[in-house]
Coordinates of C-alpha atoms and ligand atoms in Angstrom, one line a residue:
M1 CA 63.4 -44.9 36.0
Q2 CA 60.4 -44.6 38.2
D3 CA 61.4 -40.9 38.7
Q4 CA 61.5 -40.5 35.0
L5 CA 58.0 -41.9 34.7
K6 CA 56.7 -39.7 37.5
S7 CA 58.1 -36.4 36.1
M8 CA 56.9 -37.4 32.6
E9 CA 53.5 -37.9 34.0
A10 CA 53.4 -34.6 35.8
E11 CA 54.6 -32.8 32.7
A12 CA 52.0 -34.6 30.5
L13 CA 49.1 -33.7 32.9
A14 CA 50.2 -30.1 33.0
R15 CA 50.4 -29.9 29.2
L16 CA 47.0 -31.6 28.9
D17 CA 45.4 -28.8 31.0
A18 CA 46.6 -26.3 28.4
V19 CA 45.2 -28.2 25.5
Q20 CA 42.3 -26.1 24.0
D21 CA 41.0 -28.0 21.0
L22 CA 40.8 -31.5 19.6
A23 CA 43.7 -31.1 17.1
A24 CA 46.0 -30.1 20.0
L25 CA 44.7 -33.0 22.0
E26 CA 45.6 -35.4 19.3
D27 CA 49.2 -34.0 19.2
W28 CA 49.4 -34.5 22.9
R29 CA 48.3 -38.1 22.6
T30 CA 50.9 -38.8 19.9
E31 CA 53.6 -37.2 22.0
Y32 CA 53.0 -39.0 25.2
L33 CA 51.0 -42.2 24.4
G34 CA 51.9 -42.8 20.8
R35 CA 53.9 -45.8 19.6
R36 CA 57.0 -43.6 19.5
G37 CA 55.8 -41.4 22.3
R38 CA 57.5 -40.5 25.6
L39 CA 56.0 -43.4 27.6
A40 CA 57.1 -45.9 24.9
Q41 CA 60.6 -44.4 24.9
I42 CA 60.9 -44.8 28.7
M43 CA 59.6 -48.3 28.5
R44 CA 62.2 -49.3 26.0
G45 CA 64.8 -48.8 28.9
L46 CA 62.9 -51.6 30.9
G47 CA 65.0 -54.3 29.3
A48 CA 68.2 -52.8 30.7
L49 CA 67.0 -53.0 34.3
P50 CA 68.0 -55.8 36.6
A51 CA 65.3 -58.6 36.3
E52 CA 64.1 -58.1 40.0
E53 CA 63.3 -54.4 39.5
R54 CA 61.4 -54.9 36.3
P55 CA 58.0 -56.0 37.7
A56 CA 57.7 -53.0 40.1
V57 CA 58.8 -50.5 37.4
G58 CA 56.5 -52.2 34.9
Q59 CA 53.6 -51.8 37.3
V60 CA 54.3 -48.1 37.8
A61 CA 54.5 -47.7 34.1
N62 CA 51.2 -49.3 33.6
Q63 CA 49.6 -47.2 36.2
V64 CA 51.0 -44.0 34.6
K65 CA 49.7 -45.2 31.2
A66 CA 46.3 -45.9 32.6
R67 CA 46.1 -42.5 34.3
L68 CA 47.3 -40.6 31.2
E69 CA 44.7 -42.5 29.1
A70 CA 42.0 -41.7 31.6
A71 CA 43.0 -38.0 31.6
Y72 CA 43.1 -38.0 27.8
E73 CA 39.6 -39.5 27.6
E74 CA 38.2 -37.1 30.0
R75 CA 39.7 -34.1 28.2
R76 CA 38.5 -35.4 24.8
V77 CA 34.9 -35.7 26.0
A78 CA 35.0 -32.2 27.5
L79 CA 36.5 -30.7 24.4
E80 CA 33.9 -32.4 22.2
E81 CA 31.1 -31.2 24.3
E82 CA 32.5 -27.7 24.2
A83 CA 32.9 -27.8 20.4
K84 CA 29.3 -29.0 20.0
A85 CA 28.0 -26.2 22.3
R86 CA 30.0 -23.7 20.2
A87 CA 28.5 -25.0 17.0
F88 CA 25.0 -24.8 18.5
R89 CA 25.5 -21.3 19.6
A90 CA 26.9 -20.3 16.1
E91 CA 24.0 -22.0 14.2
A92 CA 21.3 -21.0 16.6
V93 CA 18.1 -19.5 15.2
D94 CA 16.8 -16.6 17.3
V95 CA 13.1 -17.6 17.6
T96 CA 12.4 -14.4 19.5
L97 CA 13.0 -12.2 16.4
P98 CA 9.7 -10.9 15.0
G99 CA 8.7 -12.5 11.7
R100 CA 8.6 -10.7 8.4
P101 CA 5.0 -10.0 7.5
P102 CA 4.1 -10.4 3.9
A103 CA 3.2 -7.2 2.1
L104 CA -0.5 -6.9 2.0
G105 CA -2.4 -5.3 -0.9
R106 CA -5.0 -2.6 -0.2
L107 CA -7.6 -0.7 -2.1
H108 CA -6.3 2.2 -4.2
I109 CA -6.9 5.6 -2.6
A110 CA -9.1 6.5 -5.6
T111 CA -11.3 3.5 -4.8
Q112 CA -11.3 4.1 -1.1
N113 CA -12.4 7.7 -1.8
L114 CA -15.1 6.6 -4.2
R115 CA -16.5 4.2 -1.6
E116 CA -16.5 6.9 1.0
I117 CA -18.4 9.3 -1.2
S118 CA -20.8 6.5 -2.1
S119 CA -21.5 5.6 1.5
I120 CA -22.2 9.2 2.5
F121 CA -24.8 9.5 -0.3
A122 CA -26.2 6.0 0.5
Q123 CA -27.1 7.3 3.9
M124 CA -29.2 9.9 2.1
G125 CA -30.9 7.3 0.0
F126 CA -28.9 7.6 -3.2
E127 CA -28.3 4.3 -5.1
V128 CA -25.1 3.7 -7.2
Y129 CA -25.7 3.4 -10.9
E130 CA -22.9 2.8 -13.4
T131 CA -23.0 3.5 -17.2
P132 CA -20.6 2.9 -20.1
E133 CA -17.2 4.7 -20.5
V134 CA -17.6 4.8 -24.3
E135 CA -20.5 7.0 -25.4
T136 CA -22.0 8.4 -28.5
D137 CA -21.5 12.1 -29.2
E138 CA -25.3 12.3 -28.9
M139 CA -25.4 11.0 -25.3
N140 CA -22.2 12.7 -24.2
F141 CA -23.2 16.1 -25.6
Q142 CA -26.3 16.6 -27.6
L143 CA -28.9 15.2 -25.2
L144 CA -27.3 17.2 -22.5
N145 CA -28.2 20.3 -24.3
I146 CA -24.8 20.7 -26.0
P147 CA -25.5 20.7 -29.7
P148 CA -22.6 20.4 -32.2
H149 CA -20.6 23.7 -32.5
H150 CA -22.1 24.9 -29.2
P151 CA -19.4 27.1 -27.6
A152 CA -19.8 25.1 -24.4
R153 CA -18.0 22.2 -26.1
D154 CA -14.8 24.1 -25.5
M155 CA -15.3 23.1 -21.8
W156 CA -14.5 19.5 -22.7
S157 CA -11.4 18.4 -24.6
T158 CA -12.5 15.1 -26.0
F159 CA -11.0 11.7 -27.2
Y160 CA -12.8 10.8 -30.4
T161 CA -12.6 7.2 -31.6
D162 CA -12.1 6.0 -35.2
R163 CA -15.9 5.4 -35.4
E164 CA -17.9 8.5 -36.3
G165 CA -19.8 9.9 -33.4
V166 CA -18.3 7.7 -30.7
V167 CA -16.2 9.3 -27.9
L168 CA -14.7 8.3 -24.6
R169 CA -17.1 10.0 -22.2
T170 CA -15.8 13.4 -20.9
H171 CA -18.1 13.3 -17.9
T172 CA -20.5 10.9 -16.1
S173 CA -23.5 13.1 -17.1
P174 CA -24.6 11.0 -20.1
G175 CA -25.5 8.5 -17.4
Q176 CA -28.3 11.0 -16.4
I177 CA -30.1 10.3 -19.8
R178 CA -29.6 6.6 -19.5
L179 CA -31.0 6.4 -16.0
M180 CA -33.9 8.7 -16.7
R181 CA -34.9 6.7 -19.8
E182 CA -34.6 3.4 -17.9
R183 CA -36.7 4.6 -14.8
Y184 CA -39.4 6.9 -16.2
P185 CA -41.8 7.6 -14.6
A186 CA -40.3 6.6 -11.3
E187 CA -38.6 9.1 -9.1
I188 CA -34.8 9.0 -9.1
R189 CA -32.1 9.5 -6.5
A190 CA -28.8 8.1 -7.6
I191 CA -25.1 8.7 -7.9
L192 CA -23.2 7.6 -11.0
P193 CA -19.5 7.1 -10.3
G194 CA -17.0 6.1 -12.9
K195 CA -14.0 6.9 -15.1
I196 CA -14.0 9.8 -17.5
Y197 CA -11.5 10.9 -20.1
R198 CA -10.3 14.3 -21.3
Y199 CA -7.8 15.2 -23.9
E200 CA -5.6 17.2 -21.5
Q201 CA -2.0 18.1 -21.2
V202 CA -1.1 16.2 -18.1
S203 CA 0.1 18.4 -15.2
A204 CA -0.1 18.6 -11.4
R205 CA -3.7 19.7 -11.8
Y206 CA -4.9 17.8 -14.9
E207 CA -4.9 14.1 -15.9
Y208 CA -6.4 12.6 -19.0
Q209 CA -8.3 10.1 -16.9
L210 CA -10.2 10.6 -13.7
H211 CA -13.1 9.4 -11.7
Q212 CA -16.2 11.5 -11.5
V213 CA -19.2 11.1 -9.3
E214 CA -22.5 12.4 -10.8
G215 CA -25.6 12.9 -8.7
L216 CA -29.1 12.9 -10.0
A217 CA -32.5 13.4 -8.3
V218 CA -35.7 13.6 -10.3
G219 CA -39.2 13.8 -8.9
R220 CA -42.0 16.2 -8.1
N221 CA -41.4 19.3 -6.1
I222 CA -37.6 19.0 -6.0
H223 CA -36.1 22.4 -5.2
M224 CA -32.8 24.2 -5.1
S225 CA -33.0 24.0 -1.3
D226 CA -33.0 20.2 -1.5
L227 CA -29.9 20.3 -3.6
K228 CA -28.1 22.7 -1.3
G229 CA -29.1 20.6 1.8
V230 CA -27.7 17.4 0.2
L231 CA -24.4 19.0 -0.8
V232 CA -23.8 20.6 2.6
A233 CA -24.5 17.3 4.3
F234 CA -22.1 15.7 2.0
A235 CA -19.3 18.3 2.4
Q236 CA -19.7 18.2 6.2
Q237 CA -19.3 14.5 6.3
M238 CA -16.6 14.2 3.7
F239 CA -14.4 16.9 5.4
Q240 CA -15.5 16.1 8.9
G241 CA -17.2 19.5 9.4
T242 CA -13.9 21.3 9.5
R243 CA -14.2 23.5 6.5
R244 CA -16.4 26.4 5.6
W245 CA -18.2 26.3 2.2
R246 CA -19.8 28.6 -0.2
F247 CA -22.0 28.5 -3.3
R248 CA -21.0 30.5 -6.3
G249 CA -23.2 31.1 -9.5
S250 CA -21.9 29.4 -12.6
Y251 CA -22.9 28.0 -16.0
F252 CA -23.4 24.5 -17.3
P253 CA -25.5 23.7 -20.4
F254 CA -27.4 20.9 -18.7
T255 CA -28.5 22.7 -15.5
E256 CA -30.4 25.9 -15.0
P257 CA -29.7 27.7 -12.6
S258 CA -26.2 26.4 -12.1
F259 CA -23.6 27.0 -9.4
E260 CA -20.3 25.7 -8.0
M261 CA -19.5 24.7 -4.4
D262 CA -16.2 25.8 -2.9
I263 CA -14.7 24.8 0.4
E264 CA -12.0 26.5 2.3
C265 CA -8.5 25.7 1.0
V266 CA -7.0 22.7 2.9
L267 CA -3.5 23.9 2.4
C268 CA -3.6 27.4 3.7
G269 CA -6.8 27.2 5.7
G270 CA -8.4 30.1 3.8
G271 CA -5.4 32.4 4.1
G272 CA -4.5 32.1 0.4
C273 CA -1.8 30.1 -1.4
R274 CA -0.7 28.9 -4.8
V275 CA -3.1 25.9 -4.9
C276 CA -6.2 28.1 -4.3
K277 CA -4.7 30.9 -6.4
Y278 CA -4.6 33.1 -3.3
S279 CA -8.4 33.1 -3.0
G280 CA -8.6 30.9 0.1
W281 CA -11.3 28.8 -1.7
V282 CA -11.2 25.7 -3.8
E283 CA -14.0 24.4 -6.1
I284 CA -15.2 20.9 -5.2
L285 CA -18.2 20.4 -7.5
G286 CA -20.6 21.8 -10.0
A287 CA -24.4 21.5 -9.6
G288 CA -27.7 22.9 -10.5
M289 CA -31.4 22.2 -11.3
V290 CA -31.7 19.8 -14.2
H291 CA -32.3 21.8 -17.4
P292 CA -35.9 21.3 -18.8
V293 CA -34.5 20.2 -22.1
V294 CA -32.4 17.5 -20.4
L295 CA -35.5 16.3 -18.4
Q296 CA -37.4 16.1 -21.6
N297 CA -34.6 14.2 -23.3
G298 CA -34.8 11.7 -20.4
G299 CA -38.5 11.3 -21.0
Y300 CA -39.7 13.4 -18.0
D301 CA -42.2 16.3 -18.5
P302 CA -40.5 19.4 -17.1
A303 CA -43.9 20.9 -16.4
A304 CA -44.6 18.0 -13.9
Y305 CA -41.1 17.0 -12.8
S306 CA -38.1 18.8 -11.6
G307 CA -34.7 17.6 -10.5
F308 CA -31.2 18.5 -9.5
A309 CA -27.8 17.2 -10.6
F310 CA -24.2 17.6 -9.5
G311 CA -20.8 16.4 -10.5
M312 CA -17.5 16.1 -8.6
G313 CA -14.0 14.9 -9.3
N314 CA -13.1 12.0 -7.1
E315 CA -9.4 12.6 -7.2
R316 CA -9.9 16.3 -6.6
I317 CA -11.9 15.6 -3.5
A318 CA -9.2 13.2 -2.3
M319 CA -6.5 15.8 -3.0
L320 CA -8.4 18.4 -0.8
K321 CA -9.1 15.9 1.9
Y322 CA -5.6 14.6 2.2
A323 CA -3.6 17.6 1.0
I324 CA -2.2 15.8 -2.0
D325 CA -0.6 18.4 -4.2
D326 CA -0.2 16.6 -7.5
I327 CA -3.0 14.7 -9.3
R328 CA -0.4 12.5 -11.2
Y329 CA 0.3 10.5 -8.1
F330 CA -3.0 8.7 -8.5
F331 CA -2.0 6.9 -11.7
A332 CA 1.8 6.8 -11.2
N333 CA 1.6 3.4 -9.3
D334 CA 4.2 4.4 -6.9
P335 CA 3.8 2.2 -3.7
R336 CA 5.4 4.9 -1.6
F337 CA 2.4 7.1 -2.3
L338 CA -0.3 4.4 -2.3
A339 CA 1.0 2.8 1.0
Q340 CA 0.1 6.0 2.8
F341 CA -3.6 5.3 2.4
G342 CA -4.7 2.1 4.1
Ligands
LIG412 ZN1 -4.9 27.9 -0.3

């Protein structure tokens, strides 16, 4: 019987080594140490032994039981630790992963560009002056030397409101009249940025709303050379001095003489392409000496005062600066476009 106990113990310990999880361990315990387990079965034979052999066999049986229980306990602790460690590994948070930064807002490219234009003119002493987007026909046209039925009105397709004689301004130029009337007889050096509206078929080149930057200088002894100097200084800073420019005679009702300023096409570098209509040049602004009639409408005597004015499209400048080929991107609110400028 002692041999039986010994071989059972050896078998049990060998099986215990192979136990890999707590469920298998519980099966093992039932099989060897349970009430109907192998040890209990052997012990039931104890009564059949001669009385003098029983104490010795009983002692061996108790030792075997104690060793098996100790081995069981040791294995249980080890398996529980292992299970815990596995769970920790599975649920672990990798604190070394970089975090997810929240998406930050930024200024719209149109606003950034407006601010850049403003800061360049600020260095030359130009203040920023803003005027209303809804104007009277008188301010938007007539006082700027564009009477009703003047053929020059064809240059501006206009949004008229329900109220007679009230329009969405088609350019920032009516601000010239407002500014002059407010400041007379002081000298003026200002830019007038803001939204303008045109009744246009929307396309890659035309939008019905845009930002324009008007410039106005009024004083004594202001000459065409001053205007050219200011515009060249602006273009050199805005385009980092990388482009050639040229002036080209033009016509506007509120300036005399008038001209337009072109810069070398950004897309083809002057070689000629679809955007510049194969000329190598793109117009960036219109300018001229303030027409005597406009000076007078602003309250300044054209015999004593002179002035210059210019106007440029903010989005157009941005398109040329960043080689953007479609003006509709500016108001389409597509983050993939807007996120490129920050
Ligand atoms: Zn070109």
